[in-house]
Structures are given as structure tokens and as C-alpha cells.
GROMACS .gro file of C-alpha atoms in nm:
model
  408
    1UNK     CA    1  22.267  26.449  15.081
    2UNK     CA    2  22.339  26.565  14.713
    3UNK     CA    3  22.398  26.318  14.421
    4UNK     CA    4  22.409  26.411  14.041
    5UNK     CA    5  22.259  26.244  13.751
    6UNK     CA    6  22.366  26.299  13.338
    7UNK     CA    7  22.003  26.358  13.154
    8UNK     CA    8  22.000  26.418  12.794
    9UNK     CA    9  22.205  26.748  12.744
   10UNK     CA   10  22.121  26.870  13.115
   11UNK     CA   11  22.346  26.793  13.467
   12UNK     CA   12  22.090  26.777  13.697
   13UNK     CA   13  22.183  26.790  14.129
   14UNK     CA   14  21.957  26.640  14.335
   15UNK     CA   15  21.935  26.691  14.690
   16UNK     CA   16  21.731  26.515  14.967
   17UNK     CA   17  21.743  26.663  15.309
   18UNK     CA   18  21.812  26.501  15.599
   19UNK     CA   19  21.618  26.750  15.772
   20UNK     CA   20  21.256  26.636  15.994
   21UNK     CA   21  21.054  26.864  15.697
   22UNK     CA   22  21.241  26.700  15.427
   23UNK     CA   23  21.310  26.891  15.152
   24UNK     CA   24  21.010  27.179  15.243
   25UNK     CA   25  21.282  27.376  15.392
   26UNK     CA   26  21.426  27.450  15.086
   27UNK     CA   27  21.125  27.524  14.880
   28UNK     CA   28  21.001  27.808  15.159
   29UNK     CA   29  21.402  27.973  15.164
   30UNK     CA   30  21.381  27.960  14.772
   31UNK     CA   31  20.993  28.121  14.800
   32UNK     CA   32  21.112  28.339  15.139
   33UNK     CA   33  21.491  28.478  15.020
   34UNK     CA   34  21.462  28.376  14.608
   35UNK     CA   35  21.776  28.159  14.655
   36UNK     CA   36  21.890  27.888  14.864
   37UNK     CA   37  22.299  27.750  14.933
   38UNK     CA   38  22.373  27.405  14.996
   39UNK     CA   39  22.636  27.249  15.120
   40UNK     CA   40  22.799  27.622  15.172
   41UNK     CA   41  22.880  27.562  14.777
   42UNK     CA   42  22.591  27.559  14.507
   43UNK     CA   43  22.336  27.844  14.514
   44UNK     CA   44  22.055  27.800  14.329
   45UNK     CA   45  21.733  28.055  14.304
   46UNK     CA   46  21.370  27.935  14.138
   47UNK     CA   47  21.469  27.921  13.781
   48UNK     CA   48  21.717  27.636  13.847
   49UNK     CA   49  21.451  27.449  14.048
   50UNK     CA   50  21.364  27.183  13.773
   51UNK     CA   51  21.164  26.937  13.996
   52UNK     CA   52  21.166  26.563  13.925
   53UNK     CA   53  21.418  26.352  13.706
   54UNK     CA   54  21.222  26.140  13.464
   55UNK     CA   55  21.458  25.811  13.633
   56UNK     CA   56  21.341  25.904  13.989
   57UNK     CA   57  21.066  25.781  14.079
   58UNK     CA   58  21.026  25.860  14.482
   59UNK     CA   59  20.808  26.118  14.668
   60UNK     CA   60  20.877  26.437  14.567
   61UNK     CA   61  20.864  26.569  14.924
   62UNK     CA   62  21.216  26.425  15.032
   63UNK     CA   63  21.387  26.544  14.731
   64UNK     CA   64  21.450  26.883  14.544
   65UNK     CA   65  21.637  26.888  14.191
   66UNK     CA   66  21.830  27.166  14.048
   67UNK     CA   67  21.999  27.219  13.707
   68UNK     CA   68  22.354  27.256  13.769
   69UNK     CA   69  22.467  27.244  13.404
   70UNK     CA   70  22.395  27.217  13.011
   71UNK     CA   71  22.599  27.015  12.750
   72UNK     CA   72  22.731  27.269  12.553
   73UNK     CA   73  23.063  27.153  12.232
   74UNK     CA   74  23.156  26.849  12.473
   75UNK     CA   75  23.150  27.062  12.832
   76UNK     CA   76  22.845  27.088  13.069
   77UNK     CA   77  22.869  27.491  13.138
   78UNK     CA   78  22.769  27.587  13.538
   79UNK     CA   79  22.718  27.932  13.588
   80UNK     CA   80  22.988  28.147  13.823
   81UNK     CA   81  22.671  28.258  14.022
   82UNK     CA   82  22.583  27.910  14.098
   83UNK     CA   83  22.968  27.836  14.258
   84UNK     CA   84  23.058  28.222  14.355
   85UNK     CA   85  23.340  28.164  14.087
   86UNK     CA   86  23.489  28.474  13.855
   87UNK     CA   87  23.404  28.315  13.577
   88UNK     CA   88  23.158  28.015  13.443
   89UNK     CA   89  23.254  27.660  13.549
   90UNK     CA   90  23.346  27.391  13.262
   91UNK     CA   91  23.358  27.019  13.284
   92UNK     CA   92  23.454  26.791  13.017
   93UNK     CA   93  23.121  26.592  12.973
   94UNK     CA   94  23.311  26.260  13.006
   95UNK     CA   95  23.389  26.387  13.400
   96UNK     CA   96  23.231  26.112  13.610
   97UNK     CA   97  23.056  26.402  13.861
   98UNK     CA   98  23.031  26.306  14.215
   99UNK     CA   99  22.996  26.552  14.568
  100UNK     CA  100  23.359  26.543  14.582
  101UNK     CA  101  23.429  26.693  14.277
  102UNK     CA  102  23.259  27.027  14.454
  103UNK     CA  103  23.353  26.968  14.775
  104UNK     CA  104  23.548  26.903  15.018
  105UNK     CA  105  23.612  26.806  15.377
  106UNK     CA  106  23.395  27.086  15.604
  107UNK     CA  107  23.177  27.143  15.317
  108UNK     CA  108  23.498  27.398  15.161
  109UNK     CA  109  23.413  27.444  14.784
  110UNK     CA  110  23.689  27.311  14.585
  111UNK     CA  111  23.640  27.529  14.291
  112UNK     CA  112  23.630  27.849  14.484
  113UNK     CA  113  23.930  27.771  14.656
  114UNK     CA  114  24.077  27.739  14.314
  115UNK     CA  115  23.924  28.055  14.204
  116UNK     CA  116  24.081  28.272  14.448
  117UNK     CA  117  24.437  28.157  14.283
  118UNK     CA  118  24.348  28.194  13.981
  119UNK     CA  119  24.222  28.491  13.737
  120UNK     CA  120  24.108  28.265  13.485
  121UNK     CA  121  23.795  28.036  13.400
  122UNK     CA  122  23.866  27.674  13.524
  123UNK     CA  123  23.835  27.469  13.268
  124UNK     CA  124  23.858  27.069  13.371
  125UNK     CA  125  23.902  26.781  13.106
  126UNK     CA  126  23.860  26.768  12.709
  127UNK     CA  127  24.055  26.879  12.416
  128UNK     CA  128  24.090  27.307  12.534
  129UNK     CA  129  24.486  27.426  12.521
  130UNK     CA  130  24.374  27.578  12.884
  131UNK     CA  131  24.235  27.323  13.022
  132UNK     CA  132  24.332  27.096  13.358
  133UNK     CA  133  24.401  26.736  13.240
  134UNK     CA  134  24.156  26.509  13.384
  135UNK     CA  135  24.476  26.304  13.522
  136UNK     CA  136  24.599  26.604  13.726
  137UNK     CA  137  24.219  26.729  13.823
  138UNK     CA  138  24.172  26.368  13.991
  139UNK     CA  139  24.553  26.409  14.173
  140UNK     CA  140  24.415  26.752  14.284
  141UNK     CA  141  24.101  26.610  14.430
  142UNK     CA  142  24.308  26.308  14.593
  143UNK     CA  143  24.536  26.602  14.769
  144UNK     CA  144  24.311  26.797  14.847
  145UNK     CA  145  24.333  26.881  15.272
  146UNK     CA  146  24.118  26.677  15.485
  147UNK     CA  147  23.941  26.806  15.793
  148UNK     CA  148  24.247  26.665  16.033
  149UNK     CA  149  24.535  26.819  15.758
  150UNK     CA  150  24.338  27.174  15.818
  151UNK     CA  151  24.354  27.209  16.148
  152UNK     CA  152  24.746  27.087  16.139
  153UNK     CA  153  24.783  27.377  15.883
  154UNK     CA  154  24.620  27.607  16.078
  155UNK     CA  155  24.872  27.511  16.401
  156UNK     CA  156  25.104  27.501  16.226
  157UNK     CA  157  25.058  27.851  16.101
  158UNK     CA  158  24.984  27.956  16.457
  159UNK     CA  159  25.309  27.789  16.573
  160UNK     CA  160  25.470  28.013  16.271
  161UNK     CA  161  25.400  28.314  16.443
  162UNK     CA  162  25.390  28.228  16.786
  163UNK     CA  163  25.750  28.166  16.706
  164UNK     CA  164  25.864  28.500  16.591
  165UNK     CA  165  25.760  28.615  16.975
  166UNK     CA  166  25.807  28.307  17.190
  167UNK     CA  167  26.171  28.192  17.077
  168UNK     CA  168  26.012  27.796  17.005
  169UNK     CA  169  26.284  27.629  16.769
  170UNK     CA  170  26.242  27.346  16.564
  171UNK     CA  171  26.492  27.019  16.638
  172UNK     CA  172  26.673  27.151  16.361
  173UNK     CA  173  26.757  27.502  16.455
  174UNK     CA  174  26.808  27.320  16.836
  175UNK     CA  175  27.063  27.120  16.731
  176UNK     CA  176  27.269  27.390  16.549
  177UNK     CA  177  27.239  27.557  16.884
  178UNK     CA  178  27.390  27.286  17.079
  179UNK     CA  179  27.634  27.313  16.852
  180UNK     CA  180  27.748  27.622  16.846
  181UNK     CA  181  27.697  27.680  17.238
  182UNK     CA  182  27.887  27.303  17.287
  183UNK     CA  183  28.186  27.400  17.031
  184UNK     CA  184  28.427  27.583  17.310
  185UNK     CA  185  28.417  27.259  17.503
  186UNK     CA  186  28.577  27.059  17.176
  187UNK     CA  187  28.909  26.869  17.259
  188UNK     CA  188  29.193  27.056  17.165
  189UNK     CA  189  29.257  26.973  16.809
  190UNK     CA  190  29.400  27.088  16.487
  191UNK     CA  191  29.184  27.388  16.351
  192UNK     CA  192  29.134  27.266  16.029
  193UNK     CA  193  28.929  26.983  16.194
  194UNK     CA  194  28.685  27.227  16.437
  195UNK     CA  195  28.628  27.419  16.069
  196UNK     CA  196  28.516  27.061  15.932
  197UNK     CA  197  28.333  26.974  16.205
  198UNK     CA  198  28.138  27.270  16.221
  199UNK     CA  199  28.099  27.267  15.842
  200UNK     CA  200  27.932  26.939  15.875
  201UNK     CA  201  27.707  27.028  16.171
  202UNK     CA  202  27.627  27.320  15.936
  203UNK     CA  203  27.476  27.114  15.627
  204UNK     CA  204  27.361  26.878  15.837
  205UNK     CA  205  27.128  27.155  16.008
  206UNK     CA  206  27.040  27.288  15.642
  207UNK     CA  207  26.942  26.918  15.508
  208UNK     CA  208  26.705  26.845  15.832
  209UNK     CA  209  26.575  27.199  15.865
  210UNK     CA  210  26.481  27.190  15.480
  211UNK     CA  211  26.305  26.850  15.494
  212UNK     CA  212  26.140  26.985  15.797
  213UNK     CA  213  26.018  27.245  15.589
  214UNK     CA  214  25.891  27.021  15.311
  215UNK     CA  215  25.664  26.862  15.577
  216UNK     CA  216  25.466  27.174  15.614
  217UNK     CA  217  25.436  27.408  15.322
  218UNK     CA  218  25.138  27.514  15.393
  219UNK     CA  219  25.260  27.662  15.728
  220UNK     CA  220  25.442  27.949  15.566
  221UNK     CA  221  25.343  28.195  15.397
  222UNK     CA  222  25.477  28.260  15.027
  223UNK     CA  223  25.713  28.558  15.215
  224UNK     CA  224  25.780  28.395  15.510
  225UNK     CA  225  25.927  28.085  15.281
  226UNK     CA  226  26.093  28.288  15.045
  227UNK     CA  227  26.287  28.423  15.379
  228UNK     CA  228  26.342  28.084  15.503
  229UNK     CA  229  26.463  27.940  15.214
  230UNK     CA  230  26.674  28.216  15.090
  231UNK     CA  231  26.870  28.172  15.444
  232UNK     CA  232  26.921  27.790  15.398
  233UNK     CA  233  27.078  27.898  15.033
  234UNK     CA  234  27.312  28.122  15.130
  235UNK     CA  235  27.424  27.871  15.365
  236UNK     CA  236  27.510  27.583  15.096
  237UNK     CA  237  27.647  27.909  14.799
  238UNK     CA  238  27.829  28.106  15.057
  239UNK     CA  239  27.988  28.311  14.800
  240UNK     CA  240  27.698  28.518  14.761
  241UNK     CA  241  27.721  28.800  15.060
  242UNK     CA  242  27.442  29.001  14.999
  243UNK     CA  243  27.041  28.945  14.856
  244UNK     CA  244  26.876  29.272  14.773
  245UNK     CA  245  26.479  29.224  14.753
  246UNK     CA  246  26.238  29.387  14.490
  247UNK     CA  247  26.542  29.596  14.314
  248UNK     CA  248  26.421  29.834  14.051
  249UNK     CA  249  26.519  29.796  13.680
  250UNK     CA  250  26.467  29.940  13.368
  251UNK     CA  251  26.307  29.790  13.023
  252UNK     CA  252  26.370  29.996  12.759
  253UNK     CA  253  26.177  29.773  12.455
  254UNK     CA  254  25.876  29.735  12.610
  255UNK     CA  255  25.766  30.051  12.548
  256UNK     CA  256  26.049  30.197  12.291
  257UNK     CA  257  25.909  30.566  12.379
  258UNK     CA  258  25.961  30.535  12.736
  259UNK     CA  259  26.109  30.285  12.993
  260UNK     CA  260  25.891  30.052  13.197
  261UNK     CA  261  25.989  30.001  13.567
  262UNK     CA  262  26.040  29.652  13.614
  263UNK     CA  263  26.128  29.477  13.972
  264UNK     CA  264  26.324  29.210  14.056
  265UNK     CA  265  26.193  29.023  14.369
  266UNK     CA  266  26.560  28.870  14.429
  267UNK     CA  267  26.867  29.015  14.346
  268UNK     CA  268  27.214  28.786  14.466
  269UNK     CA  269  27.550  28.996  14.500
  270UNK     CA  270  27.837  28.798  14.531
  271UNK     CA  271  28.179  28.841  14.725
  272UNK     CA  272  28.322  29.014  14.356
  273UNK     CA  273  27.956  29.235  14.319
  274UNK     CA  274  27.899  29.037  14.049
  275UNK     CA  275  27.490  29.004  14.020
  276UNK     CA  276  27.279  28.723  13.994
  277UNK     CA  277  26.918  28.686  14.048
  278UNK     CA  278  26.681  28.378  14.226
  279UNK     CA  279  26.322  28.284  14.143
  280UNK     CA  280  26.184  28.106  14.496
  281UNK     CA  281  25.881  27.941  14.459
  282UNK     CA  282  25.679  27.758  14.728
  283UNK     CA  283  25.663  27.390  14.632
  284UNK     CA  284  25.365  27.226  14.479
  285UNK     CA  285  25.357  26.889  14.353
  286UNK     CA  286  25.284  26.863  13.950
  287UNK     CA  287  25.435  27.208  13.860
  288UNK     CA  288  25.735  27.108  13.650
  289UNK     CA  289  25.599  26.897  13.377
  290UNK     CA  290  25.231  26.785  13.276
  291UNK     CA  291  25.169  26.414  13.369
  292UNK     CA  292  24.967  26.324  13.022
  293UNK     CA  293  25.185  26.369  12.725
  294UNK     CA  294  25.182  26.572  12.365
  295UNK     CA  295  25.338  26.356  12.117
  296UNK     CA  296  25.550  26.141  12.361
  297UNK     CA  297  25.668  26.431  12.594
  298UNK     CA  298  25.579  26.539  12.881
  299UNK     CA  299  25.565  26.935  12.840
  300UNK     CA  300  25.678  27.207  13.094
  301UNK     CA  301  25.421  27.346  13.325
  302UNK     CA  302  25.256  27.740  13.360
  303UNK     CA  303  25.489  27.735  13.689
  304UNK     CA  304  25.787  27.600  13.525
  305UNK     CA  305  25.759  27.796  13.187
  306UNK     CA  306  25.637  28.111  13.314
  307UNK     CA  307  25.954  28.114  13.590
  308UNK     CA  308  26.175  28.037  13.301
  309UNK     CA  309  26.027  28.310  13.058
  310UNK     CA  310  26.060  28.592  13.338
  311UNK     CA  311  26.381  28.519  13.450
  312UNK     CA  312  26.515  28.486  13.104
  313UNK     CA  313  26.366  28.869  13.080
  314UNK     CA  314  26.505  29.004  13.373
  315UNK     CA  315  26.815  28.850  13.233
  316UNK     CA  316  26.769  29.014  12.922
  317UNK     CA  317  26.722  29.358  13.060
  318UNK     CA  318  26.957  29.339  13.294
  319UNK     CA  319  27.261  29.282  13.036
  320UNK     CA  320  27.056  29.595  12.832
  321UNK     CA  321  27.126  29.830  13.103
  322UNK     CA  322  27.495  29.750  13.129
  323UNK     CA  323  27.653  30.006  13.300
  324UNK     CA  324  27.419  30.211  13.402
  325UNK     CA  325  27.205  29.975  13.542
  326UNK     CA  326  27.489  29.873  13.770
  327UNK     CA  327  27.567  30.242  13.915
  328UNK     CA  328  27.189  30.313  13.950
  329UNK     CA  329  27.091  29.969  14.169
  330UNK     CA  330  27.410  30.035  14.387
  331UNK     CA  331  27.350  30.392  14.418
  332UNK     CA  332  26.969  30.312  14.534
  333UNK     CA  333  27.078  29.990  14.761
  334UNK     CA  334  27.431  30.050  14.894
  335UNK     CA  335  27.335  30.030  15.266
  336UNK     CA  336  27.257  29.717  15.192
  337UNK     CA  337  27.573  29.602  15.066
  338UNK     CA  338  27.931  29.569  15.210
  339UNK     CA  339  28.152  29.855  15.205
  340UNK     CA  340  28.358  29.927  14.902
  341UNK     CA  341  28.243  29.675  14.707
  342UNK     CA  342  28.095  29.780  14.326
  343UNK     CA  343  27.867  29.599  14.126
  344UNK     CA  344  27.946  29.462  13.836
  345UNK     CA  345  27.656  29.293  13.566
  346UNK     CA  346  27.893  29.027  13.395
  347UNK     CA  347  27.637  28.788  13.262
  348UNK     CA  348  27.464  28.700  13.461
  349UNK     CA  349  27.286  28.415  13.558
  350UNK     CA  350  26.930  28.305  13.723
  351UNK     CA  351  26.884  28.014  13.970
  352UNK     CA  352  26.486  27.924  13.981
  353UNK     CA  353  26.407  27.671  14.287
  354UNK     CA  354  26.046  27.561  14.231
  355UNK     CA  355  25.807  27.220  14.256
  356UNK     CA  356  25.892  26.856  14.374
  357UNK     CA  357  26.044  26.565  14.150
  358UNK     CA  358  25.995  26.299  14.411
  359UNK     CA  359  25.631  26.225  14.250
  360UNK     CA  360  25.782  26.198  13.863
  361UNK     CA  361  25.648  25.934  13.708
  362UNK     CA  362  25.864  25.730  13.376
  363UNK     CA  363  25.927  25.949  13.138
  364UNK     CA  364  25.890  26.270  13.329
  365UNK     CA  365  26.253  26.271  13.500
  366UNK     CA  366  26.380  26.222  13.148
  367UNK     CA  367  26.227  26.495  12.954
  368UNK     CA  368  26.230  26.757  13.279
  369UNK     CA  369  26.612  26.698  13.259
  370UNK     CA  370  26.651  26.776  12.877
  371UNK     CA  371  26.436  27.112  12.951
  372UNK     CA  372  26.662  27.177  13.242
  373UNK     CA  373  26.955  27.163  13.004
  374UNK     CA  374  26.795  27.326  12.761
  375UNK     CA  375  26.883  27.636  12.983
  376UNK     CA  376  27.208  27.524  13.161
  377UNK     CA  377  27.414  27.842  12.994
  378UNK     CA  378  27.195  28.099  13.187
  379UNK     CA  379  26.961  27.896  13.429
  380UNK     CA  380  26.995  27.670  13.711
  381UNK     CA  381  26.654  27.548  13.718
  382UNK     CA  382  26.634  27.384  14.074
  383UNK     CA  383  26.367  27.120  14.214
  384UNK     CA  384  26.375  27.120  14.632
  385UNK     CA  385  26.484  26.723  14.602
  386UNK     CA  386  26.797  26.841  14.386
  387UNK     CA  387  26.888  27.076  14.693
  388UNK     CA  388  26.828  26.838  14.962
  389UNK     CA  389  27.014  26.575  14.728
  390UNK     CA  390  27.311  26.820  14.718
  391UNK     CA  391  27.299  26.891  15.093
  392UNK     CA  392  27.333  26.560  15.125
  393UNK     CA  393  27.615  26.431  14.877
  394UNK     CA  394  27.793  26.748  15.077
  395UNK     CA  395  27.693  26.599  15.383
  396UNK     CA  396  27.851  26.221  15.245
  397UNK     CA  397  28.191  26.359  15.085
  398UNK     CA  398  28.269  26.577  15.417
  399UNK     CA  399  28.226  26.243  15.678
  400UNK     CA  400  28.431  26.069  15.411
  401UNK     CA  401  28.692  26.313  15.397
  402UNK     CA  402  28.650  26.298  15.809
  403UNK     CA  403  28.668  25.928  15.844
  404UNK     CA  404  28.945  25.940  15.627
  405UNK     CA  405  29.184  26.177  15.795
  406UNK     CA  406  29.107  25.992  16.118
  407UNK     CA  407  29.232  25.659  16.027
  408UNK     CA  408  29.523  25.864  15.856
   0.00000   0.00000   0.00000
């Protein structure tokens, strides 16, 4: 087992095997190979092997201690090599440091796993602009996947792409089916009410086929939910009629002596070939506004903000190109578009679906509302519980409307 211990300026791990030879092992791999892993997270070679705490006071045979860390401006500092990170490791010295701070369920190293998202150093507590709030570091840790969670993600995964080849549906999509193969059979009727009906068995497939969804994020892939998702939309904005992927544009003020090719991973054309563009993110809890506060206000996220700021670019460049812009996109992309239609960029606008509000806390609905207004003229920013709250209010005003023509 591995426990840490706070000494002077120095964070100090100490292990103690469990092993018949005690901690021996790890003396002859460090003597044998000049480093030794533990816990498939810290590796440590024989300059980190610092022996005995002065508090311990045990045989020194069952345990081995290694300096993890120094104290260094309010942050103990643990070297990349000793976590296989990109970049040192720094905790805000007021961390209380336990195993699962490091790790997690199958001995996975939390910080790595963070690593490999990032291109940053990870910087956890204390008073740096960059770093994680100790709040949101401890929600991390609580989320984190267990053991069980990891091997539903990975079936689910597998059921993912088992699915492409084996035709499985989810309850959802079956009950659309039903529909749709049971709709011939409908008692004859006015057509206006078959259209309702199958309207409603329409958003009523998009709401429980979207909170199906929610349920397991992690079985998708970011493409394979971007495709997903952008299927469910067109469903509840049917006026759009066409969604061109990774279009080509150009920024000419980047660079004022030449143009810099800029893409656009969603493009919307609707029924008119007017343009719009979408921003789909995956959803993660906590990425719309920080949980602690800066002078009373809880402040947009990196995933919120940095959405905003690009679309408000592509925006921006789009308008710049005017003309231009709209023959050179449709003369590049018009098999992908409906016959005779012509595109036309007439401001446009951006619609950014990203992160959950079903976890805000106080004042965070408040102030995530006021930045979502903030941007009303040219943004629809979009949390997935606004669009299954839409589906739904759909889904409540169409039975109305249903009930109410039947007792008519």
C-alpha cells in the first residue's frame, strides 16, 4: 500500500509492500533496472529513494520512501518523469494528498489520463489564473469511472459498433419503427391528424433517444456524437435541409499579406440557402461556468468561452467574405446541396450545444443566463437540458392541441 506524509518543505510517498519479501523487491528492481513503477503510476529511480521519515518509526524492511515533491511559492512541484506527464505536476500545498488523488480504480493514473487531453501543465489548487479550483478537482475525483462504469463504457462502445453491422436498435429508434411500419394500419381519419400524430411520435422519439444518449457519453466517440446529435437537430429545426462538414473559408486579417485557410466543422443551409453554422460539443458536466466565484460571479468556462470566441470568428469572417465566400463554398460543395438552390450569407448566426445545467448550483443558472444573453443577437448558446426541455414543451403543446381537437 502507498500513503503520503507533508515533512517540512518535502512530500514524501511511502510504500510498504504487501509482497512475502516486503519491500526488498523494490530495492533489487531500483539496484537491477535503476527505476521502479508502482501502482502502474509513480516511477521513481535511486535519487528519489529518501529512506525513512523522521515520524516513522517501524522496520525499515517493510517500507520504502520516495520523494514525490518539494514546496516550492505555495505548490509542492512532482516531476513529469515521475507521473509520465508532458509537463511537471503542481499541487496547491493546502491539497490534503491521499492514493486517490493519483489513482484510480485498476490502478489508471488520474493525472495521465488528464494529460492526454490536455497540452498544458496541470496545475491543481491556489491562487494561479490556470489553475483547476480545488472545488472542481475534488468533483473530478468524485466522477471519476469506477472499475464497474469501465467495463459498461467499454460495452457500450462495443455495442456502438457492433451496431453499425448487426442492425441492434435502441428502444428509441424501435419505437419510431413501430411507428412508421404500424402507420398504414391507422383508422381512417382526417390527414391533418395522421401529420400530428406522426409529428408527436417524432419528438417523442427525439426526447427519449437524446436522454438515452445522455446516459452514455462515453459510448460515442466525439464524431460519432457529433453525427448523432446533428440528426436529432435537424429533426426539432427542420428548416435547415442541408449540413455541410469541415467547409473551407477564408481569413483575410490574420495574416493581412495573405489569407489563412480556416475550416468550419459545421456549416447549416437552410430551405432559402441562407447559412448558419453549429458548434457540437460532447457533454461534460462543469463546462459552462466555474463553481467558485470572482467577485460574486460565477465566470464562463475554457469550453464555454473558447466555443463562444471561435464561433464569433467564423462569424466574423464569414460576413468578410460576403459574396465571394458564398459562390466559392457552393461552387466546392454543391453535390451536397439541393438543386437550384444558391447560398446566400445574410448574417448569420451560430448555435453552440455544449455541457449540462442539471448540476448548477445557486447562482450559476443566474449568471450562465445573463452570459447566454449577452450573445442572443448572434448566438444561441445551447445546454443539452435546454434541448431536451424544448423537445419536451413541443412534446406538451402538441398532446394539448390533440386532446383538444378530440373533445372538439
Amino acid at each position: 500500500m502507498i500513503r503520503f506524509i507533508k515533512q517540512e518543505n518535502q512530500l514524501l510517498l511511502i510504500y510498504e509492500s504487501d509482497r512475502d519479501n516486503g519491500a526488498s523487491w523494490v530495492a533489487q528492481k531500483l539496484k537491477q533496472e535503476e527505476s521502479v513503477t508502482l501502482r502502474r503510476t509513480f516511477t521513481f529511480t535511486p535519487a528519489e529513494l529518501v529512506g525513512q521519515p523522521s515520524s516513522y518509526d517501524e522496520d525499515d524492511d517493510f517500507e520504502s520512501v520516495f520523494l514525490l515533491g518539494v514546496l516550492d511559492d505555495g505548490y509542492y512541484k512532482i516531476s513529469k518523469d515521475i507521473l509520465g506527464l508532458k509537463y511537471d505536476l503542481l499541487l496547491d500545498a493546502e491539497l490534503k494528498v491521499d492514493r486517490k488523488t493519483f489513482i484510480a480504480h485498476r490502478d489508471i493514473s488520474i493525472f495521465r489520463k488528464v494529460d492526454e487531453l490536455i497540452d498544458e501543465p496541470i496545475i491543481v489548487g491556489g491562487d494561479n489564473a490556470d489553475a483547476i479550483p480545488l472545488p472542481d478537482f475534488e468533483q473530478l475525483l468524485k466522477t471519476f469511472p469506477t472499475s464497474t462504469e469501465l467495463t459498461y463504457y467499454a460495452r457500450v462502445r462495443i455495442t456502438r459498433v457492433l451496431k453499425d453491422y448487426f442492425g441492434t436498435m435502441s428502444d428509441a429508434e424501435s419505437r419510431l419503427n413501430r411507428y412508421l411500419n404500424r402507420k398504414q394500419k391507422l383508422s381512417a381519419g382526417s390527414r391533418e391528424s395522421i401529420v400530428s400524430n406522426f409529428e408527436l411520435q417524432k419528438f417523442e422519439y427525439v426526447h427519449a433517444e437524446l436522454d438515452s444518449m445522455l446516459k452514455e457519453v462515453d459510448g460515442y466517440s466525439e464524431k460519432d456524437w457529433q453525427t448523432k446529435i446533428l440528426g436529432l437537430i435537424l429533426f426539432v429545426f427542420p428548416k435547415y435541409v442541408a449540413v455541410l462538414e469541415t467547409v473551407h473559408i477564408k481569413d483575410f486579417y490574420t495574416n493581412t499579406v495573405k489569407a489563412t485557410d480556416r475550416y468550419i466543422d459545421l456549416m447549416l443551409v437552410d430551405a432559402n440557402g441562407s447559412i448558419d453554422i453549429i458548434e457540437v460539443k460532447k457533454p461534460f458536466s462543469n463546462a459552462l461556468v466555474s463553481r467558485s466565484t470572482y467577485r460574486d460571479n460565477h465566470t464562463p468556462r475554457k469550453d464555454l468561452a473558447g466555443s463562444v470566441m471561435q464561433a464569433e470568428k467564423y462569424l466574423f469572417h464569414l460576413n468578410k467574405w460576403g459574396h465571394a465566400g458564398e459562390q466559392e463554398i457552393y461552387n466546392k460543395r454543391r453535390d451536397e446541396l439541393p438543386s437550384g438552390i444558391e447560398l446566400k450569407i445574410t448574417n448569420p448566426k451560430a448555435m453552440i450545444l455544449l455541457g449540462r445545467d442539471n448540476d448548477f448550483e445557486g447562482q450559476q443558472r443566474f449568471d450562465f443566463e445573463i452570459i447566454r444573453r449577452k450573445y442572443a443577437n448572434m448566438l444561441d448558446i445551447m445546454t443539452y437540458d435546454d434541448l431536451l426541455r424544448r423537445v419536451a414543451n413541443i412534446i406538451e403543446m402538441m398532446k394539448r392541441k390533440g386532446s383538444a381537437g378530440v373533445t372538439q
